[in-house]
Short mmCIF file of C-alpha atoms and ligand atoms in Angstrom, two decimals:
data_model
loop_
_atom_site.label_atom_id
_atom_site.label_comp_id
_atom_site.label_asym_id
_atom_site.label_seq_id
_atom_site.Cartn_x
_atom_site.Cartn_y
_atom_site.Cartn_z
CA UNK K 1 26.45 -16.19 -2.16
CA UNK K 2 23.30 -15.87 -3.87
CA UNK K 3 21.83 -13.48 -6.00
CA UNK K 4 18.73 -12.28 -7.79
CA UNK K 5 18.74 -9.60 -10.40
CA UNK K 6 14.61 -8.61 -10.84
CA UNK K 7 13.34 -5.60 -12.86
CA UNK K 8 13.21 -2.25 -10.76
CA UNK K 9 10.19 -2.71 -8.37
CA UNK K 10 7.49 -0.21 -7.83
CA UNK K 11 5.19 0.29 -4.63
CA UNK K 12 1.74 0.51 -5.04
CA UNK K 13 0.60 1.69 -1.99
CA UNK K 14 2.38 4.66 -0.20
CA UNK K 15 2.35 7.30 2.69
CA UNK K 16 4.75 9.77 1.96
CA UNK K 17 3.04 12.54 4.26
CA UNK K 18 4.61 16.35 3.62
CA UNK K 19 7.29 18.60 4.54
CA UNK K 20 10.23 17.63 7.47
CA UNK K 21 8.54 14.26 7.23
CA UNK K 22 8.71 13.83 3.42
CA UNK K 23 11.96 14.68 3.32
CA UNK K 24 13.06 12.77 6.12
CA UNK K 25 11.51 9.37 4.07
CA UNK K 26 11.42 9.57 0.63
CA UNK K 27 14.97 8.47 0.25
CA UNK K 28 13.86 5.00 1.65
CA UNK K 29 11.36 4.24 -1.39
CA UNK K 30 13.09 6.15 -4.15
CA UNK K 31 16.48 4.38 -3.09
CA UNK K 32 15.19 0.85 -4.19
CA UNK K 33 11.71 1.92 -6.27
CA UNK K 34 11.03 3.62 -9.55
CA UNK K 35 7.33 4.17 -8.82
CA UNK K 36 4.83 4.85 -6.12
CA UNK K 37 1.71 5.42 -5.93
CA UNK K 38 0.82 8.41 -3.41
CA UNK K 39 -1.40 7.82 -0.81
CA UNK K 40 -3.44 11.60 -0.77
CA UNK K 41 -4.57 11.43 3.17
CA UNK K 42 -2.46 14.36 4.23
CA UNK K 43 -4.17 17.29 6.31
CA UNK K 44 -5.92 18.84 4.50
CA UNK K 45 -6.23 15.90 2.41
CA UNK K 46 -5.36 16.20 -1.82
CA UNK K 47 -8.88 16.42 -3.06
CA UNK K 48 -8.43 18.31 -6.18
CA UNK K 49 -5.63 18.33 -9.49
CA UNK K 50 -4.38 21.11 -8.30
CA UNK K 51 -3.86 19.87 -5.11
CA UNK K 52 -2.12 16.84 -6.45
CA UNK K 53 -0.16 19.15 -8.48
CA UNK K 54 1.35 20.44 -5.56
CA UNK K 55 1.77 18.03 -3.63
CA UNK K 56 3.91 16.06 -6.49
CA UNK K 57 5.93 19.34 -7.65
CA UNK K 58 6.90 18.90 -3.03
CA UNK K 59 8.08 15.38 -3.74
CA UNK K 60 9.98 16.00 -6.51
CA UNK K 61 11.66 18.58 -4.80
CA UNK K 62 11.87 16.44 -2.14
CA UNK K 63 14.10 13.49 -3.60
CA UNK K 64 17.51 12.99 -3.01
CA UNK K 65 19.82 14.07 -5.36
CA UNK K 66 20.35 12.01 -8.18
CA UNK K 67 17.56 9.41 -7.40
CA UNK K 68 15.08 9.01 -10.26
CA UNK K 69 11.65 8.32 -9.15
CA UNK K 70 8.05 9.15 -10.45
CA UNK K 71 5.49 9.70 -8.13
CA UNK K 72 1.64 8.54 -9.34
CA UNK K 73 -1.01 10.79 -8.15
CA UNK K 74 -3.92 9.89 -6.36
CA UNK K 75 -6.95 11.84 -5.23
CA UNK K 76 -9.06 11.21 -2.33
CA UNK K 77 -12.78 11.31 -2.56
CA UNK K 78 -15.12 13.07 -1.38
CA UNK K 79 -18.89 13.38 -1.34
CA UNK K 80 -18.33 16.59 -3.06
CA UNK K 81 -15.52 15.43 -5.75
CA UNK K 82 -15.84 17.20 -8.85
CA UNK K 83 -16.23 14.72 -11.98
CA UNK K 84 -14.70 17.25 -14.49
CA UNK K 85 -11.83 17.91 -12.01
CA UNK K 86 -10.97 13.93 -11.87
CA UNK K 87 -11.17 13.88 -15.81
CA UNK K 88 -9.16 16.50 -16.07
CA UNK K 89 -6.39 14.73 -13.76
CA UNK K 90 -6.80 11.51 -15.90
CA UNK K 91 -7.00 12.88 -19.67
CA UNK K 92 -3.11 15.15 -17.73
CA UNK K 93 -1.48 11.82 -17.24
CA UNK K 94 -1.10 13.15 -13.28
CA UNK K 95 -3.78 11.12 -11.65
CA UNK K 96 -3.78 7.51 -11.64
CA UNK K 97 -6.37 6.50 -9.55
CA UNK K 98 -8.88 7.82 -6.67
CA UNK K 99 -8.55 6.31 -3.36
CA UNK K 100 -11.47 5.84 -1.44
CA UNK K 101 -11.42 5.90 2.15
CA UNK K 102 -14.85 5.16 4.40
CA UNK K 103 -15.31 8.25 6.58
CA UNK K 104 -13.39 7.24 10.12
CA UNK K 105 -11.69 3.62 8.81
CA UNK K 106 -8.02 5.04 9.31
CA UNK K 107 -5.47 8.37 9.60
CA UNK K 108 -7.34 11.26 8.54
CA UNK K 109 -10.14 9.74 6.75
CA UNK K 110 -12.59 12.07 8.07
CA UNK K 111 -13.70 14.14 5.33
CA UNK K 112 -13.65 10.76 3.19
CA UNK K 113 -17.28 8.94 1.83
CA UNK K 114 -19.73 8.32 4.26
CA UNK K 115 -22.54 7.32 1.51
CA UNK K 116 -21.30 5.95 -1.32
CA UNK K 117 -24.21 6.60 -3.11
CA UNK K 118 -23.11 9.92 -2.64
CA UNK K 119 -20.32 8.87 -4.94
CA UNK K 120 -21.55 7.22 -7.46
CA UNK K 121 -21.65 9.77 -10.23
CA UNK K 122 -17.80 10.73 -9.84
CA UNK K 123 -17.57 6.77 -10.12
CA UNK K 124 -19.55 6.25 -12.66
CA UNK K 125 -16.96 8.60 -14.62
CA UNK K 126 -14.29 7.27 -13.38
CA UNK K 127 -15.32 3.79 -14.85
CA UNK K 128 -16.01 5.71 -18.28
CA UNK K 129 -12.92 6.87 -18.81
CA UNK K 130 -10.80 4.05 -17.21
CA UNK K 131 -9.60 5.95 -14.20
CA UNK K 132 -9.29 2.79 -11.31
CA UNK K 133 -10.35 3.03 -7.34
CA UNK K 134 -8.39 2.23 -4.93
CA UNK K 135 -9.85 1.07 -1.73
CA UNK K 136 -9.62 1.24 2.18
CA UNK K 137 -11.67 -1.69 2.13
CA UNK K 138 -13.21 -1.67 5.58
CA UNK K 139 -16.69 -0.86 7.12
CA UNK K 140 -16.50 1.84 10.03
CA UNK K 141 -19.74 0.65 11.45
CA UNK K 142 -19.54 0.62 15.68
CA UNK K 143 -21.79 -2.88 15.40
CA UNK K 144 -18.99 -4.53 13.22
CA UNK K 145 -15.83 -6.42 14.84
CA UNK K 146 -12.30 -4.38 14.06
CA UNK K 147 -11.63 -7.85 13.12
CA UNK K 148 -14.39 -8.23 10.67
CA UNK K 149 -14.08 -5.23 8.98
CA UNK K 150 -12.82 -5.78 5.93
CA UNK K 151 -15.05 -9.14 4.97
CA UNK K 152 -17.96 -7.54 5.57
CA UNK K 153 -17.06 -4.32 3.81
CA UNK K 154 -16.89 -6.81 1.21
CA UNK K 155 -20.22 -8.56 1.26
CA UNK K 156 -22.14 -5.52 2.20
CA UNK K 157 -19.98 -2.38 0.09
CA UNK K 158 -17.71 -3.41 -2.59
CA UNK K 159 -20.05 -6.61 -3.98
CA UNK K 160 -22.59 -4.43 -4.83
CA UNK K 161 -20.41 -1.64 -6.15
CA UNK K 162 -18.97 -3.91 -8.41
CA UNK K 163 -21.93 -5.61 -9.32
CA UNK K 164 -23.56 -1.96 -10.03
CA UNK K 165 -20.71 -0.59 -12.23
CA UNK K 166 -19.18 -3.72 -13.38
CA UNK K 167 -16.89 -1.50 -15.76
CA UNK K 168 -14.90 0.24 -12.59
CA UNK K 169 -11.50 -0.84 -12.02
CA UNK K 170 -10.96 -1.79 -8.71
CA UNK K 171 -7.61 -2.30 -6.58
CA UNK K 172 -9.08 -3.34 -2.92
CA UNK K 173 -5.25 -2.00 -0.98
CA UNK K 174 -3.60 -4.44 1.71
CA UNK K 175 -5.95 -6.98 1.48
CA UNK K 176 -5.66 -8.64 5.01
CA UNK K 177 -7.75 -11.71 4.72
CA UNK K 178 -8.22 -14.87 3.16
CA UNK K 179 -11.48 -13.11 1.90
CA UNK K 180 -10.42 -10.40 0.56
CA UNK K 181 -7.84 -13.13 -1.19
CA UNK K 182 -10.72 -15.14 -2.17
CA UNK K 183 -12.60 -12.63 -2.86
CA UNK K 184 -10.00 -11.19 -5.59
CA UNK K 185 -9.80 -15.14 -7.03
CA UNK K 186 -13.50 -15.21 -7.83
CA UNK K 187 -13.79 -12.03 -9.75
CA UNK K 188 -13.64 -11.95 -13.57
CA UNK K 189 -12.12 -8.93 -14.12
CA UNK K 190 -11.63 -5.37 -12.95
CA UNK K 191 -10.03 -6.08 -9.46
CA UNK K 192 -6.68 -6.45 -8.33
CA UNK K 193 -5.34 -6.29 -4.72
CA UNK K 194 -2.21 -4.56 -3.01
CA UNK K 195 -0.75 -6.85 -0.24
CA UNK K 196 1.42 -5.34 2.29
CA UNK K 197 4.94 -6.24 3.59
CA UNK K 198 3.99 -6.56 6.96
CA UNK K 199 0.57 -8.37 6.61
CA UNK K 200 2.80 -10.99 5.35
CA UNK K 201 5.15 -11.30 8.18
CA UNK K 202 2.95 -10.77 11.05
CA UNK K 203 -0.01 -11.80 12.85
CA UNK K 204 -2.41 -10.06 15.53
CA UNK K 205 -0.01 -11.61 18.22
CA UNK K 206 2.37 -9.25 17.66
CA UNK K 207 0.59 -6.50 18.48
CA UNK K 208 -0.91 -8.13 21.69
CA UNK K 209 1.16 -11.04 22.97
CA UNK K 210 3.29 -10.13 25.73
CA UNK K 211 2.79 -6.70 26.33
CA UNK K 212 1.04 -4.12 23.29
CA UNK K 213 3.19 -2.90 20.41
CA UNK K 214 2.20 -0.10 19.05
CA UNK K 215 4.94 -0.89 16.37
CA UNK K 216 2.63 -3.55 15.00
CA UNK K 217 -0.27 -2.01 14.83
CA UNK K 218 -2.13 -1.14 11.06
CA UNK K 219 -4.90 -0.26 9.84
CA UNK K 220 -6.37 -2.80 8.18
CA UNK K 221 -5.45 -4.23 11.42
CA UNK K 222 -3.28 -7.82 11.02
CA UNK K 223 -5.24 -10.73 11.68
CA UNK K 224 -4.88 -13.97 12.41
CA UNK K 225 -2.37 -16.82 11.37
CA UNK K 226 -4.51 -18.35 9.10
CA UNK K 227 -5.31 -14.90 7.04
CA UNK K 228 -1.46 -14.28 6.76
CA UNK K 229 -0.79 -18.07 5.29
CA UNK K 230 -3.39 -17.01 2.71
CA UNK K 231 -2.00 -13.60 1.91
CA UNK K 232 1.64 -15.57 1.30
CA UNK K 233 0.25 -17.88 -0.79
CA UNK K 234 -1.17 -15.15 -3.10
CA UNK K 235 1.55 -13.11 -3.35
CA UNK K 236 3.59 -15.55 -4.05
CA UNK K 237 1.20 -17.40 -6.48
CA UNK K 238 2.36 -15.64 -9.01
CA UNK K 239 -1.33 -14.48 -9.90
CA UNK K 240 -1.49 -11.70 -11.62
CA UNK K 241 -3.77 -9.93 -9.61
CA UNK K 242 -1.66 -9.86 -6.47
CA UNK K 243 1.17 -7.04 -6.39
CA UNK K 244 3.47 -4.71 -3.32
CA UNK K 245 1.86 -1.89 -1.83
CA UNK K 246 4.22 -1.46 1.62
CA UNK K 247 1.43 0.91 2.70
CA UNK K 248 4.79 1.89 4.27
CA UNK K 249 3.26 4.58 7.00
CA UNK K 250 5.64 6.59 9.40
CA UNK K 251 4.08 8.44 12.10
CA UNK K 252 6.65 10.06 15.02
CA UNK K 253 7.70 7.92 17.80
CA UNK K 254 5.67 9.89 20.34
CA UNK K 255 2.03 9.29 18.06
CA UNK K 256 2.62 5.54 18.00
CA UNK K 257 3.74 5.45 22.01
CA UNK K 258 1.03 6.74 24.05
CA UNK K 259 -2.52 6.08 24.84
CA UNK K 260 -4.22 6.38 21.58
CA UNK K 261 -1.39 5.50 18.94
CA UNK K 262 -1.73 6.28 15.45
CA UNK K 263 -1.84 3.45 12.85
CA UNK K 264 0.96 2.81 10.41
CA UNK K 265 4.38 0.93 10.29
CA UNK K 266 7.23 2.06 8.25
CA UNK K 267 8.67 -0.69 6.06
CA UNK K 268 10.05 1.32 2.92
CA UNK K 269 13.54 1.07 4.21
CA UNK K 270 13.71 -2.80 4.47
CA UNK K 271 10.64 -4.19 1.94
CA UNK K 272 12.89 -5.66 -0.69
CA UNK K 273 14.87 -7.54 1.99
CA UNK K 274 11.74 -8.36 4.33
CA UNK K 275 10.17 -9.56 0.76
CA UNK K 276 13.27 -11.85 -0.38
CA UNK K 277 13.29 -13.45 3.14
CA UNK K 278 9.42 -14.16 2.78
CA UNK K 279 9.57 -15.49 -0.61
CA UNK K 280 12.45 -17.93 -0.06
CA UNK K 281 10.81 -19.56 3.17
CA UNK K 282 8.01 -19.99 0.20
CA UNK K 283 10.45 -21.56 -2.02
CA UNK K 284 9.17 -18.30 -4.44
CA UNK K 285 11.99 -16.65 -5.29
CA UNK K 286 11.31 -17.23 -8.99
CA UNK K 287 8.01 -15.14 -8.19
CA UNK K 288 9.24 -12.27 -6.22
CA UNK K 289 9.48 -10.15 -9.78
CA UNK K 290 6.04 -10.77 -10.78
CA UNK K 291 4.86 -9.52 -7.50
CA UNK K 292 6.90 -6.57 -6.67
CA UNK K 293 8.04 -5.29 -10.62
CA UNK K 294 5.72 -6.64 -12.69
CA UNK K 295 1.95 -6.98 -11.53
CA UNK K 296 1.47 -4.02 -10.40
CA UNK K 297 2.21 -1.88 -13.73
CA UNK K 298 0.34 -4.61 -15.66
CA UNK K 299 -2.83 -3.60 -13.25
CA UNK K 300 -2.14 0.16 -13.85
CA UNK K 301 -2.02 -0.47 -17.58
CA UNK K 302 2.13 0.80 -16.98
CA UNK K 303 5.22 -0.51 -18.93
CA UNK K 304 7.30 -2.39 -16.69
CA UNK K 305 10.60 -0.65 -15.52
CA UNK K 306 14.06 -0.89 -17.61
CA UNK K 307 16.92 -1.32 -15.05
CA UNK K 308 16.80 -3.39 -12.49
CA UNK K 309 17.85 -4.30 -9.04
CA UNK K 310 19.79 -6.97 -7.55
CA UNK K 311 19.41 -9.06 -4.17
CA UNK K 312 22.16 -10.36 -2.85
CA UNK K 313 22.03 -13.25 0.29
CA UNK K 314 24.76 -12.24 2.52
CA UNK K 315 25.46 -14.88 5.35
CA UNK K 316 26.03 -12.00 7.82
CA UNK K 317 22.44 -10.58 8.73
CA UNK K 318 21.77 -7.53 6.92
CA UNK K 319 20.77 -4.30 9.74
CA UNK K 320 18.74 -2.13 9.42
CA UNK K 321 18.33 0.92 11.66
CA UNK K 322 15.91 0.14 14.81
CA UNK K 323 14.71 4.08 13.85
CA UNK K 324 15.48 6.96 11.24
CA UNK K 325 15.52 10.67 12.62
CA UNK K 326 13.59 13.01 10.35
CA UNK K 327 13.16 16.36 10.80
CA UNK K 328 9.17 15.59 12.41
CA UNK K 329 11.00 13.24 14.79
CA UNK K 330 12.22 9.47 15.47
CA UNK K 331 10.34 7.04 12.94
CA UNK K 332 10.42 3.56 14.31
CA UNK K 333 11.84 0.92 11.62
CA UNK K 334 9.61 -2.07 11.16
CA UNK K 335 11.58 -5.11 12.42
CA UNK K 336 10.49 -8.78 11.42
CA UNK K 337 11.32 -10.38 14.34
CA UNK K 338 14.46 -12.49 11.94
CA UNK K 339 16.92 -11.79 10.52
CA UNK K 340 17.33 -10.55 7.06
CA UNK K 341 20.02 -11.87 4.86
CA UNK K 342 18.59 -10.54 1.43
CA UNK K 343 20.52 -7.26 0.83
CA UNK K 344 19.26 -4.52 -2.24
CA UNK K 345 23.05 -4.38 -4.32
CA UNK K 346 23.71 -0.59 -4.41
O1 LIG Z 1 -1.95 1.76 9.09
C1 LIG Z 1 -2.33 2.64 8.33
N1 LIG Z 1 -1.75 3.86 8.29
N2 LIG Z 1 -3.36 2.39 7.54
C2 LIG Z 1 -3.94 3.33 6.78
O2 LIG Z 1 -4.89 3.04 6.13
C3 LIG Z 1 -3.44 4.73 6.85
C4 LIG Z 1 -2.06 4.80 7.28
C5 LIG Z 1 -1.63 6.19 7.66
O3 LIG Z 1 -1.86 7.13 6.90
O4 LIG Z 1 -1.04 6.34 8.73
ZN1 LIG Z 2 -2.36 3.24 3.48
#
């Protein structure tokens, strides 16, 4: 039997969503993670402190029992954000970054930035006082290929963004593409990418070959084979600008099944085995800490966690429910299509 003890890991990229929901999935990240950093797309979305306030006093209240687990605040902007609010969330210690979402790129991004110019005095603050963005990094233009979303939200948004306020902190979330990983590689400082559990594990193909799956399907949308070779390379380079963000998304059976399915996959339950799996076929085990404990608080200017975890190889396969009931409904369980040996010790 093998094992690997790593510090506690922390997820840098989550949907916990609100009320039956919440409840029914929080236990799945604060089970296995210390940290998370809270996605704020929930309707109405968390646009202000005291919105985020609220939202974190529900998770709290939320968490199972016993479990220890800190929740890291995130706003979502707006054309209308106020800068003195987003200060005033910093200088608190509640917010830790502001998530930008291009109006119409994904799950209730609506009432996100449709000019970013729009934006650029709340950003311009936010790079004053060292409070990073975290972006949706894909266009939402009709013209542009689903596909080519996110390389040419690169070239045509977040290049010049940069190169106008060079002193802005940028994470660009599940990166999905070898150029977004490139992209990331060539930058001297201030950016950092979050790389998904599932963008390492699957392709387009299984969302589309042999009938659709609605199980698979993302937003940024997985591409193909040669994007998700890249992505495992970088996360397990070792580079410290690679870290987790599961981007772990439940939606209701029923949303995902029918003829206009939401995107989002739910992999908080099984991430630390779907990530031990991923980094042995890489012959990366040794890395697996730097990308899912250690990174990612590095980034966020964080200390790392204390305790740790440890994964244990069990020669039996390790299950995983195919779904959890929450009190919203069924939540389908992502499944790798292997499987997993790498168990989290309790
Ligand atoms: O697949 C996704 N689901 N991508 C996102 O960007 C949003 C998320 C959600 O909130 O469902
Ligand atoms: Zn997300």
């Amino acid at each position: 039997m093998q094992k690997l003890t790593i510090r506690r890991p922390d997820d840098w990229h989550l949907h916990l969503r609100d009320g039956a929901m919440l409840e029914g999935v929080i236990g799945d990240t604060s089970r296995h993670f210390a940290r998370a950093i809270i996605m704020p797309n929930l309707v109405p979305p968390v646009v202000t402190t005291a919105d985020a306030t609220a939202y974190r006093d529900r998770i709290l209240k939320a968490l199972p029992t016993g479990d220890r687990f800190q929740p890291l605040m995130t706003l979502y902007l707006t054309e209308h954000t106020s800068l003195d609010d987003v200060e005033e969330g910093k200088k608190s210690g509640l917010i830790t970054a502001v998530k930008l979402y291009p109006a119409g790129a994904t799950t209730n991004s609506h009432g996100g930035v449709r000019d970013l110019n729009k934006a650029m005095p709340v950003l311009e603050r936010m790079a004053k006082i060292g409070l990073p963005l975290c972006v949706h990094g894909e266009v939402t233009t009709p013209e542009v290929d689903i596909f080519d979303r996110e390389a040419v939200f690169i070239e045509t948004a977040l290049d010049p963004l940069r190169q106008r306020l060079p002193e802005l902190k940028v994470t660009m979330e599940h990166v999905t593409t070898s150029d977004g990983v490139n992209y990331i590689k060539s930058a001297k400082a201030n950016l950092a990418g979050s790389i998904t559990t599932h963008h390492l594990i699957i392709n387009r193909n299984a969302i589309l070959v042999g009938g659709i799956r609605p199980h698979y399907y993302c937003l940024p949308v997985a591409k193909r084979e040669s994007h998700r070779l890249a992505l495992r390379a970088a996360a397990t380079s070792g580079d410290t600008r690679f870290f987790l963000g599961t981007d772990s998304a439940p939606h209701v059976d029923p949303l995902k099944e029918c003829a206009c399915g939401c995107a989002g996959i739910y992999t908080s339950i099984n991430t630390m085995s779907c990530l031990a799996h991923v980094f042995e076929q890489e012959g990366a085990l040794d890395k697996l800490e730097a990308f899912a404990s250690l990174n990612g608080p590095a980034w966020y200017g964080l200390p790392v966690n204390d305790d740790r975890i440890t994964l244990v190889r069990r020669h039996d396969a390790v299950t995983f429910p195919a779904k959890i009931e929450t009190g919203a409904g069924p939540v389908t369980v992502f499944d790798p299509m292997f499987p997993l040996h790498w168990d989290v010790e309790s």
